[in-house]
Every structure is written in C-alpha cells, then in structure tokens.
CSV table of C-alpha atoms in Angstrom, one decimal:
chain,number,residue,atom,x,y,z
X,12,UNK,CA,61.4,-5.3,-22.1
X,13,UNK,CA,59.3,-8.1,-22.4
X,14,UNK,CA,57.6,-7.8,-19.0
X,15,UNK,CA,57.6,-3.9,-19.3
X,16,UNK,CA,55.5,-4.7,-22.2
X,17,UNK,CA,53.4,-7.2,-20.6
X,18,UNK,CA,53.0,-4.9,-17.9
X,19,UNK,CA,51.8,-2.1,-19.9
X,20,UNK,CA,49.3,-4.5,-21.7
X,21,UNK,CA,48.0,-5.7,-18.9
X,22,UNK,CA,47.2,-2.5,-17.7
X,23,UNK,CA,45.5,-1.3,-21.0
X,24,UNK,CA,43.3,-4.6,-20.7
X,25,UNK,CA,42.2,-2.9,-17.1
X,26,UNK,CA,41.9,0.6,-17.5
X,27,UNK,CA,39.2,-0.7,-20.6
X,28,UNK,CA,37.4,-2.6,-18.4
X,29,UNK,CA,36.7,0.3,-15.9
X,30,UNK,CA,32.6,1.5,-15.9
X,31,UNK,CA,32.1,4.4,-18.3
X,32,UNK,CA,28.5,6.2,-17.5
X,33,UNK,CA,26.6,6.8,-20.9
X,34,UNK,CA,23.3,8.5,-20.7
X,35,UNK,CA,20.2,6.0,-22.2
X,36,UNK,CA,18.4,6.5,-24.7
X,37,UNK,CA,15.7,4.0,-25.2
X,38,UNK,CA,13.8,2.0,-22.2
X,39,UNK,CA,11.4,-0.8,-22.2
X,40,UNK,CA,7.9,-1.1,-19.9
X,41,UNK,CA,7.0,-4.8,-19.9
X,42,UNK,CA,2.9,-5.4,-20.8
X,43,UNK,CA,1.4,-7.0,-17.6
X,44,UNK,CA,0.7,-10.8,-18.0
X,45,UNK,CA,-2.8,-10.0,-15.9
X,46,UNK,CA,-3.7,-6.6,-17.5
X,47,UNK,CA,-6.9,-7.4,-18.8
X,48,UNK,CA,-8.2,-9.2,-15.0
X,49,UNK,CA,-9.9,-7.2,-12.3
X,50,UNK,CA,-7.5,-5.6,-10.1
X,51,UNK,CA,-9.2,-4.0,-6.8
X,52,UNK,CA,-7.2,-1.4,-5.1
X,53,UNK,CA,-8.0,-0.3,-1.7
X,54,UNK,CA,-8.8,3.0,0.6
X,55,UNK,CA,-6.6,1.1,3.7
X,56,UNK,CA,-3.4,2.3,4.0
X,57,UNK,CA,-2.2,-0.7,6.3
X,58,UNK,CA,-3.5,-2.5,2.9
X,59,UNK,CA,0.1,-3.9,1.6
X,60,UNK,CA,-1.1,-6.0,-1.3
X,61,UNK,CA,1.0,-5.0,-4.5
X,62,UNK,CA,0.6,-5.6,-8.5
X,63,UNK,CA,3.5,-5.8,-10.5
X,64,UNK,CA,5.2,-4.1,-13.4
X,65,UNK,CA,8.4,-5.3,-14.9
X,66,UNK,CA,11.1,-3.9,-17.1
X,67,UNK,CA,15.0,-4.1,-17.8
X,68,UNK,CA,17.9,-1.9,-17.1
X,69,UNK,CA,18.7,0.7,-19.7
X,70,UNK,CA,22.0,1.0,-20.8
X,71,UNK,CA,23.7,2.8,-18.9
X,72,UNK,CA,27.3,1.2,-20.0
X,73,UNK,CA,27.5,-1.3,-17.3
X,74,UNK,CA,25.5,-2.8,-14.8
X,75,UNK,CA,24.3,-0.3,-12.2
X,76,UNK,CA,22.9,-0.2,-9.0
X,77,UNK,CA,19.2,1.8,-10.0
X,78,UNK,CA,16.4,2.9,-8.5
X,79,UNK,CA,12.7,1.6,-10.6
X,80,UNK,CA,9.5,3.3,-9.9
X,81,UNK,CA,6.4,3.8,-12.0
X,82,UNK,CA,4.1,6.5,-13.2
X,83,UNK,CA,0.2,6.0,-13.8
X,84,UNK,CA,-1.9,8.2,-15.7
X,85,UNK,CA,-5.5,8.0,-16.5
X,86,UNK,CA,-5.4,9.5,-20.1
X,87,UNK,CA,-2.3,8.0,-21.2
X,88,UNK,CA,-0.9,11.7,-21.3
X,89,UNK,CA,2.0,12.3,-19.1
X,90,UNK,CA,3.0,15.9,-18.8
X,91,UNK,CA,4.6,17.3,-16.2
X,92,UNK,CA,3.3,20.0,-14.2
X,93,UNK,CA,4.0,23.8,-15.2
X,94,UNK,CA,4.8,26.5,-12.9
X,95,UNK,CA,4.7,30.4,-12.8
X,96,UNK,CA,7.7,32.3,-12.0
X,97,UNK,CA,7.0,32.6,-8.3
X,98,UNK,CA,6.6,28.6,-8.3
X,99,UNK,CA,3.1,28.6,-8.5
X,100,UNK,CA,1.7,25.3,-10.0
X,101,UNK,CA,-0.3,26.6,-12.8
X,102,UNK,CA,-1.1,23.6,-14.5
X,103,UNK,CA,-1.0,20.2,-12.9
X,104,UNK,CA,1.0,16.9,-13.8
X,105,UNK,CA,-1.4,14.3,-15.7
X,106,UNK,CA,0.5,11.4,-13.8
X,107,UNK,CA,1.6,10.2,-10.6
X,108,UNK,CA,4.2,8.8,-9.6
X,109,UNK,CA,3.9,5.2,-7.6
X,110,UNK,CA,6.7,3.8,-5.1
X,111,UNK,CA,8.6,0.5,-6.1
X,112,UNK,CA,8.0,-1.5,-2.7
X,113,UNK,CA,11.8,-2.6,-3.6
X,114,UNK,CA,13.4,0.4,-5.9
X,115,UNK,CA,16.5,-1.7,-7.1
X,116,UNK,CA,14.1,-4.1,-8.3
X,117,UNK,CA,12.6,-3.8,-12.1
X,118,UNK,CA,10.3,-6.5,-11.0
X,119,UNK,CA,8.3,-3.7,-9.7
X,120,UNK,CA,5.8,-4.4,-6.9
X,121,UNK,CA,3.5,-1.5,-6.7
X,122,UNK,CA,0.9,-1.0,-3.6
X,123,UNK,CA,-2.7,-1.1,-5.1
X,124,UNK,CA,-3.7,1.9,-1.9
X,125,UNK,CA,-1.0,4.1,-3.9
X,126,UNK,CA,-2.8,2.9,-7.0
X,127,UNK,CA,-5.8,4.5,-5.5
X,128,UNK,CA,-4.4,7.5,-3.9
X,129,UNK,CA,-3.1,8.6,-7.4
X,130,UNK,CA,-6.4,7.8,-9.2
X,131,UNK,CA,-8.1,10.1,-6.8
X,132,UNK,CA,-5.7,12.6,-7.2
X,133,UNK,CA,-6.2,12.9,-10.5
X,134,UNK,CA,-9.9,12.8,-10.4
X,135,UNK,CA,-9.6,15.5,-8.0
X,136,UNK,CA,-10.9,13.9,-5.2
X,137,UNK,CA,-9.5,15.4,-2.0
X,138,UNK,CA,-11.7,14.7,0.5
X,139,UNK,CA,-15.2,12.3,1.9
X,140,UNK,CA,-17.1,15.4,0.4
X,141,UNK,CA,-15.5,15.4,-2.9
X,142,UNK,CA,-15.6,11.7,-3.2
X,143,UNK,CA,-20.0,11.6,-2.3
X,144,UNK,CA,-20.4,14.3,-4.5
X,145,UNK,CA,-18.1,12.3,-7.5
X,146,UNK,CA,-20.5,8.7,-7.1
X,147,UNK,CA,-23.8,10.8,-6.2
X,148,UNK,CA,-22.8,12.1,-10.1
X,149,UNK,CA,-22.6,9.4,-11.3
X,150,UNK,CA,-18.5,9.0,-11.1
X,151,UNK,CA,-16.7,5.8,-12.8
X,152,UNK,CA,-16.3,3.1,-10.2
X,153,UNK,CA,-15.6,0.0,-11.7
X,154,UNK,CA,-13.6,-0.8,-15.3
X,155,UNK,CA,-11.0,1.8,-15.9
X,156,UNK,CA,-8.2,1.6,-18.0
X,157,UNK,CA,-4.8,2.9,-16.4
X,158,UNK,CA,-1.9,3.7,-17.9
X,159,UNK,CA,1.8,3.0,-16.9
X,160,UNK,CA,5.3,4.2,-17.4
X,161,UNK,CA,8.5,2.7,-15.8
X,162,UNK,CA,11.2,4.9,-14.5
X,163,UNK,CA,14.9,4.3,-13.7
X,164,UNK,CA,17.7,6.1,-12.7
X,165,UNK,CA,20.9,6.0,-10.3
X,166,UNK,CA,20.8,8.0,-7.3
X,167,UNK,CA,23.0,10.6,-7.5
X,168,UNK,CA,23.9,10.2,-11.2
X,169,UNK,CA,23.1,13.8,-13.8
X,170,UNK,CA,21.8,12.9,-16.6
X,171,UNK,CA,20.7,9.0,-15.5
X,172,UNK,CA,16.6,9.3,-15.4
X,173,UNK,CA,14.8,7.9,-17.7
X,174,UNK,CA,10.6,7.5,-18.6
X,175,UNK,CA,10.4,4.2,-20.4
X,176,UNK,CA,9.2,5.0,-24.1
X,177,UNK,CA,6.5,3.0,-24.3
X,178,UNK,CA,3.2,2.9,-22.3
X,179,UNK,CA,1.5,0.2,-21.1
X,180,UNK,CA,-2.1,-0.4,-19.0
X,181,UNK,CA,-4.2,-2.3,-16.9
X,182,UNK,CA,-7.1,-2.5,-18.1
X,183,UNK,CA,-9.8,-3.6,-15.6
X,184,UNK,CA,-8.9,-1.0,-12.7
X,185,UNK,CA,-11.3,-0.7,-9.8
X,186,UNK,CA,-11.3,3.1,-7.7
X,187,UNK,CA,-11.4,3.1,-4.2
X,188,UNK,CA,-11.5,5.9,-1.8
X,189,UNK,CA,-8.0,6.9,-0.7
X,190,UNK,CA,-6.9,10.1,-0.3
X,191,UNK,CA,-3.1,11.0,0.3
X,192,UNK,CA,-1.6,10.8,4.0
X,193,UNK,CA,2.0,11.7,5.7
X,194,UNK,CA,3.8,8.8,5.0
X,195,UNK,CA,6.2,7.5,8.0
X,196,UNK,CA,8.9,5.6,8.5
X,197,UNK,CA,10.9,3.9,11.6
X,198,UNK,CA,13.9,4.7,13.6
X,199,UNK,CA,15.6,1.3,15.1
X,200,UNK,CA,18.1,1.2,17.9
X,201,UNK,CA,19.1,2.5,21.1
X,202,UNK,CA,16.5,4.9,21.6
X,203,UNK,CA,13.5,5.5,24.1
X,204,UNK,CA,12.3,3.0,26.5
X,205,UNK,CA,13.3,-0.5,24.2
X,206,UNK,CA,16.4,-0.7,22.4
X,207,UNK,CA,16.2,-2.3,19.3
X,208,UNK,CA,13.3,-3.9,19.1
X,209,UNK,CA,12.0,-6.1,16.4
X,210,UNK,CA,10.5,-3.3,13.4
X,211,UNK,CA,7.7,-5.8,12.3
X,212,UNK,CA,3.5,-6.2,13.0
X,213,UNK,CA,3.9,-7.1,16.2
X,214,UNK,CA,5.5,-3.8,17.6
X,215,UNK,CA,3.5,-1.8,15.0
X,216,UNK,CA,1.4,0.3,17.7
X,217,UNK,CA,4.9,1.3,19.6
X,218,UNK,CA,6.9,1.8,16.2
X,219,UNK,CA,4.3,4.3,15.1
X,220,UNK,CA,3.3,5.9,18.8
X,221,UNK,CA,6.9,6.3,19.9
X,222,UNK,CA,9.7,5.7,16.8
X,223,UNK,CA,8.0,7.0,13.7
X,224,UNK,CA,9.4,10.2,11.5
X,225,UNK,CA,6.7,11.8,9.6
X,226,UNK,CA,6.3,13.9,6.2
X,227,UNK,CA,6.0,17.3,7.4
X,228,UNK,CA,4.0,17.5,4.0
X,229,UNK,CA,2.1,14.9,2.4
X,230,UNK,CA,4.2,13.2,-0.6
X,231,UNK,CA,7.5,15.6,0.2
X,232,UNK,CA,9.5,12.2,0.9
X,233,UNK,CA,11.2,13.7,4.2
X,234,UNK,CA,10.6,12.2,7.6
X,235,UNK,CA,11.0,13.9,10.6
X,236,UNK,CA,10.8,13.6,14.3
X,237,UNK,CA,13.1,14.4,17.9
X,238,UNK,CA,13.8,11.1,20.1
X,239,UNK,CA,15.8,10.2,23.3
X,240,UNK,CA,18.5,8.3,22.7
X,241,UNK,CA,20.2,6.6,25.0
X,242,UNK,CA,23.5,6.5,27.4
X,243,UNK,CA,25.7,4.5,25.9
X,244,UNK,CA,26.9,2.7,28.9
X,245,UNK,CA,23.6,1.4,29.8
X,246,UNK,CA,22.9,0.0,26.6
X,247,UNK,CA,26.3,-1.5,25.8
X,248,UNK,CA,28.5,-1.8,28.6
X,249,UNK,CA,31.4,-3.6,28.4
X,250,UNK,CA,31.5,-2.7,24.6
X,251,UNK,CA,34.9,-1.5,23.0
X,252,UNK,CA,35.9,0.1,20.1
X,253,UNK,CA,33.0,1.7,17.5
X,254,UNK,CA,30.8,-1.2,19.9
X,255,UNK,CA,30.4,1.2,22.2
X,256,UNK,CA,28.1,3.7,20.9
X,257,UNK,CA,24.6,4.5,21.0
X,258,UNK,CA,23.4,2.8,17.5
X,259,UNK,CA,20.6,3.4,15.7
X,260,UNK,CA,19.4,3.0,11.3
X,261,UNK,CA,15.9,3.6,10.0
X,262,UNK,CA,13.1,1.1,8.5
X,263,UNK,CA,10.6,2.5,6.1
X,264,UNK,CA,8.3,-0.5,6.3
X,265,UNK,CA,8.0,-2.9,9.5
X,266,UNK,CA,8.9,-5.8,7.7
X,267,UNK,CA,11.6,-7.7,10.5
X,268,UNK,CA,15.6,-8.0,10.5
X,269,UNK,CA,17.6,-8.8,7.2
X,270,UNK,CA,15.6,-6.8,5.1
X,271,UNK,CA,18.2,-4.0,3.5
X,272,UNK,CA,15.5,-2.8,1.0
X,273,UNK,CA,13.3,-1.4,3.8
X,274,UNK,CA,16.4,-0.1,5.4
X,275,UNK,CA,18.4,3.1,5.4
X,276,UNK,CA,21.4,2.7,7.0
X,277,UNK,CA,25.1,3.6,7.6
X,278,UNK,CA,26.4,0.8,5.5
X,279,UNK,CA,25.2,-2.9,3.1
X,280,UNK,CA,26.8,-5.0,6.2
X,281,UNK,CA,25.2,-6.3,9.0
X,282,UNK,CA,26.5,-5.4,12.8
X,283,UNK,CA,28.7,-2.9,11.0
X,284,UNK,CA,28.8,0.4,13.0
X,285,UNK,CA,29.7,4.0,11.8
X,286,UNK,CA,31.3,6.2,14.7
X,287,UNK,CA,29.8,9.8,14.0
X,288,UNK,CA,30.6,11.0,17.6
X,289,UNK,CA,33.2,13.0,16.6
X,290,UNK,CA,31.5,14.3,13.0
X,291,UNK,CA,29.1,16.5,15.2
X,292,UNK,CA,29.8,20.6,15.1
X,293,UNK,CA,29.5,20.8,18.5
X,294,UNK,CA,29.7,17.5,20.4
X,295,UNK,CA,26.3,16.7,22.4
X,296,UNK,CA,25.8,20.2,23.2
X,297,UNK,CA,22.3,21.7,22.1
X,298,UNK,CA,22.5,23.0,18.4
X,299,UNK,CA,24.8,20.7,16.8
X,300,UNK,CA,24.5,19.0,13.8
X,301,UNK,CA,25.7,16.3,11.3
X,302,UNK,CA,24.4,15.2,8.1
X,303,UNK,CA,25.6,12.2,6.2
X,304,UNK,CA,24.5,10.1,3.2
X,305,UNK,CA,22.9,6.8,3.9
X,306,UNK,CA,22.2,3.6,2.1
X,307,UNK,CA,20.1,0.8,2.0
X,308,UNK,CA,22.0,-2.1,4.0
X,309,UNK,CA,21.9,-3.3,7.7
X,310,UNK,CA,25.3,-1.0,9.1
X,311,UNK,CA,24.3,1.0,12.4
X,312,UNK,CA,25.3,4.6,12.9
X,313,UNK,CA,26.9,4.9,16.3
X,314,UNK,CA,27.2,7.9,18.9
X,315,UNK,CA,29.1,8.2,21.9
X,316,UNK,CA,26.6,9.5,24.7
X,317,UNK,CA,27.5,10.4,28.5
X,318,UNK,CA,23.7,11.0,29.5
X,319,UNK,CA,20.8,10.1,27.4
X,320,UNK,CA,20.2,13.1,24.4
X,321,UNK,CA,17.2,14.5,23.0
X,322,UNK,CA,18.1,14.6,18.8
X,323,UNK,CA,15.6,15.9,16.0
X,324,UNK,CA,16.2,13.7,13.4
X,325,UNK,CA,15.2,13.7,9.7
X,326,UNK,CA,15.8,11.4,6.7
X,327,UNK,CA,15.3,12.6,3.5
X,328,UNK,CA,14.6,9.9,0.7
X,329,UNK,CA,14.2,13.0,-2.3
X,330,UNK,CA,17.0,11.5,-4.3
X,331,UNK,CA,19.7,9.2,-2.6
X,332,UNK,CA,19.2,8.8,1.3
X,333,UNK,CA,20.3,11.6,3.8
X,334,UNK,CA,20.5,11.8,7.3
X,335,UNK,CA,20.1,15.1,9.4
X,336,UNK,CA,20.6,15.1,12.5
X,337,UNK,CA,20.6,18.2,15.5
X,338,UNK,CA,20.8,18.1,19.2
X,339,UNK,CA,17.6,19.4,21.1
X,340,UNK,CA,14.1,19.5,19.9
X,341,UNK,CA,13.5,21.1,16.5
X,342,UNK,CA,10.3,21.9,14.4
X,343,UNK,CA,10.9,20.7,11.2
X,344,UNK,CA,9.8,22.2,7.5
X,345,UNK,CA,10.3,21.5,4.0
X,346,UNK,CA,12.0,24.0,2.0
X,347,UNK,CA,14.2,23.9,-1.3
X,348,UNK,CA,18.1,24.8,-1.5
X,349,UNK,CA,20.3,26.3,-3.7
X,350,UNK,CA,19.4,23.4,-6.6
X,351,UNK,CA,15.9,23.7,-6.0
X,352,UNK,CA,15.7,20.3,-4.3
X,353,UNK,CA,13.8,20.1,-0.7
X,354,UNK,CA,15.5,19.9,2.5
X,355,UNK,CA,15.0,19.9,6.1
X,356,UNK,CA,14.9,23.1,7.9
X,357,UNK,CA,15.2,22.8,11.4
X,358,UNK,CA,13.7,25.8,13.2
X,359,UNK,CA,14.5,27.3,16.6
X,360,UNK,CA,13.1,24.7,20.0
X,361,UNK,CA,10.1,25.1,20.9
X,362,UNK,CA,11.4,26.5,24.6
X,363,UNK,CA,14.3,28.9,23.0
X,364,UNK,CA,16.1,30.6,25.9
C-alpha cells in the first residue's frame, strides 16, 4: 500500500508539473539605452546594420519557444488597418511591422533599411517621384521621433499574440529613401549545378541568380521558385538508408553553416535527414505534391530521385514555417484559404499539354 501510494504521489507531483498555456495579459517594451543618439537608416537593401529593442517573455505559464518582432509607428498611434466587406483596405494601418533578424530572440535586432522602408510607407512615399516631390516640399529629413511596440507570440498557438502595452521611441531618426522590394530567401542542397554550397557573401551572386525563392508580392512572406534537383545517385552514392536521398533546407539570410535562426529546415539537428519520398501524392511524376511544416534547425529534407526533377517549391513564413512542394514547373500566386490566411497557389505549367 505504501508504494501504491508513493506511486500515485509521484505521479500527482508530475502530471502538476506538465506546461499549461494561459493567454498574457500584460507585456513589457524595454526603453532603448541609445534612444536619444542619431540613428541613420539606409536606402541599401544589402545594408545589414541593425538597432536593437529588448523585452521579456510574457507569461505564458511556462517558458515558451516565441517568436519577437516589432512594430514602428510615426504618431505613436497604432491601429490596424480597416477593410470593406469585399476586402478592400479602406483605411490603412498607422504602423509597420519590422522583422526580428533572430525571432526567438527578445533581444531584438531590427534592420535600420526596414526602418526606412516602413517610414516611407507611412509617409506615403512609393516611388523616386514621390520621394523628389516629398524633399522638393520641404519633407522632414533629419530628427524624427519613432515610435515602437514589441510583439510576441508562439507559432501556431490561438490566442498567444501579444502588442507590448507600453510604447517606447527613438528619438533622433534619420529617413532615407527605401521603398519596399520582394524579399528572397535561399534553397541549400542537392540542387542545380553545385550541391550544397556554402549560403554566405561569397556565393551571394549564384545564391540569388540560380537558388533564390521570391515573394510573389512584396511583404506577403511566401517564397517561391521551380529548381532542378538532382539524381540521387550522383550526389550520394554509396549512401544507405535516409543517406541516400536528394537533400535540400532553405536559408533566409546568407549568413554560413550552423546558423539555425536563418534556417528553415526539416528538423533542430544537424546531418539529420527527413525521407519524404514516399509522402508525395504521386511519386516523381508531374503534378504531385507534399506539404510539410518546417522549423528552424539544420535537419535536411531528403527525396529519393531516379533522374534529376524539376520541383516548384514554396516556403511560406506567414505564421509557423511550411513547405510546398509540386513536381514540374508552376506559376505561383498568393491567395487566402478557408481561415483567411495566404497560401500558395500553384497554377497550371507554363507548357500544359
């Protein structure tokens, strides 16, 4: 009886001890150290110099895994947009929102050419006309004040976003001419001409010539693009097991090996591979699919290939990674599903027979 009891309170002790999701309630934006100093941004995109932000975790009942971003405004108002019924915007948001360089970070490093791109967003400067006409009228150049707001929640999670409550600025903000581009990121493996080779500045003009999905539209956070990968016996023969596949993860910034921040990928370990070949709706033949969640981490996903494959691929980054991927070449748009959250749409190839 004794150990019956011991057992059952040793159970008790666990099943308390299990994570129990609360939604929070209250969430803290740190004031910068440098606010008041001059911080330039920049109109060069390849610019990667960063500010920072910092906050803590809310309290979500346990220690989470979260994503942190930021939100500027230049009013200190931060409303979000309204729509009509047919999902026209009717009034626009009076903030944007700015990428954490590393989301699970709350040490938040921000790019100062996003800085920029949002401030001439919501100046409403679109274009080179727009931005001679603003400083031929006298626009603000130097010395503005911009307001900040942390974000956090846990991909996947209802209910676990969060704007901090509290607002906090930089105060001596300098505006530089950026206006909003299709963002890119890499794919990393057996595909093309070189298989795996390094994702840093040195292979930047073949990462973004030849291995680069774009935003089919600006800001939608979807990248999308068709490849050839490769045999799998003339890239790993000899291989056994899940080895012998045709392997392949994605890098949104070319920033070198070891890096799982930058990296969405099958799994968190390294020279771990996910066998897929047999996930596909159709084998290799033209037209099939398979879509799978991805995280960030250094695992490869893995394909079994007779003959090397033309694949449209897309990654979405909207809310938790998500990998798309169809046999054959595909044009690729941006449309939402049942939820209302966007989604690849793969439409018919180009030479349809």
């Amino acid at each position: 009886m004794t150990g019956v009891a011991l057992a059952a309170g040793v159970s008790s002790c666990v099943d308390t001890e299990k994570p129990v999701f609360q939604e929070p309630t209250t969430f803290t934006v740190n004031a910068p150290a440098l606010q008041n100093e001059y911080l330039a941004t920049t109109g060069d995109m390849e610019d990667k110099s960063t500010f920072v932000l910092t906050c803590s975790q809310p309290d979500y009942g346990f220690a989470a895994k979260a994503n942190y971003n930021a939100q500027m405004s230049l009013t200190g108002e931060f409303k979000d947009e309204v729509k009509d019924e047919d999902g026209a915007v009717v009034t626009p948001a009076t903030y944007v929102t700015l990428a954490n360089q590393d989301v699970n970070n709350a040490v938040m490093q921000l790019r100062t050419y996003n800085l920029a791109v949002g401030m001439c967003s919501l100046l409403g400067i679109d274009s080179e006309e727009a931005w001679d006409e603003y400083i031929a009228d006298g626009g603000q150049v130097e010395g503005f004040k911009v307001y900040f707001r942390a974000t956090c929640e846990i991909a996947g999670v209802a209910g676990s976003f969060i704007a901090s409550n509290n607002v906090v600025t930089y105060n001596n903000v300098a505006l530089s001419y950026a206006v909003p581009t299709a963002g890119m990121i890499y794919i990393v493996g057996d595909v093309g001409e070189v298989s795996f080779a390094t994702p840093d500045e040195t292979n930047k003009e073949i990462y973004q010539r030849d291995y680069a999905l774009i935003e089919p539209e600006i800001g939608c956070k979807i990248y999308a693009g068709t490849f050839t990968l490769r045999a799998t016996e003339e890239v790993h023969a000899g291989a056994t097991g899940v080895d012998y596949t045709t392997q392949f993860r994605f890098f949104t910034e070319l920033v070198g090996w070891d890096k799982p921040a930058y990296e969405i990928a099958s799994a968190e370990g390294n020279f771990y591979v996910e066998d897929i070949t047999g996930a596909f709706s159709d084998g290799a033949n033209l037209g099939s699919t398979w879509t799978g969640n991805g995280v960030n981490g250094d695992g490869n996903w893995g394909i079994y290939l007779a003959e090397p494959t033309e694949v449209t691929i897309a990654v979405s980054l909207v809310d938790k990674p998500k990998v798309y991927i169809k046999v054959g070449k595909y044009d690729v748009t941006i449309a939402p599903d049942a939820s209302g959250i966007n989604e690849p749409v793969f439409n018919e190839p180009e030479a349809a027979e």
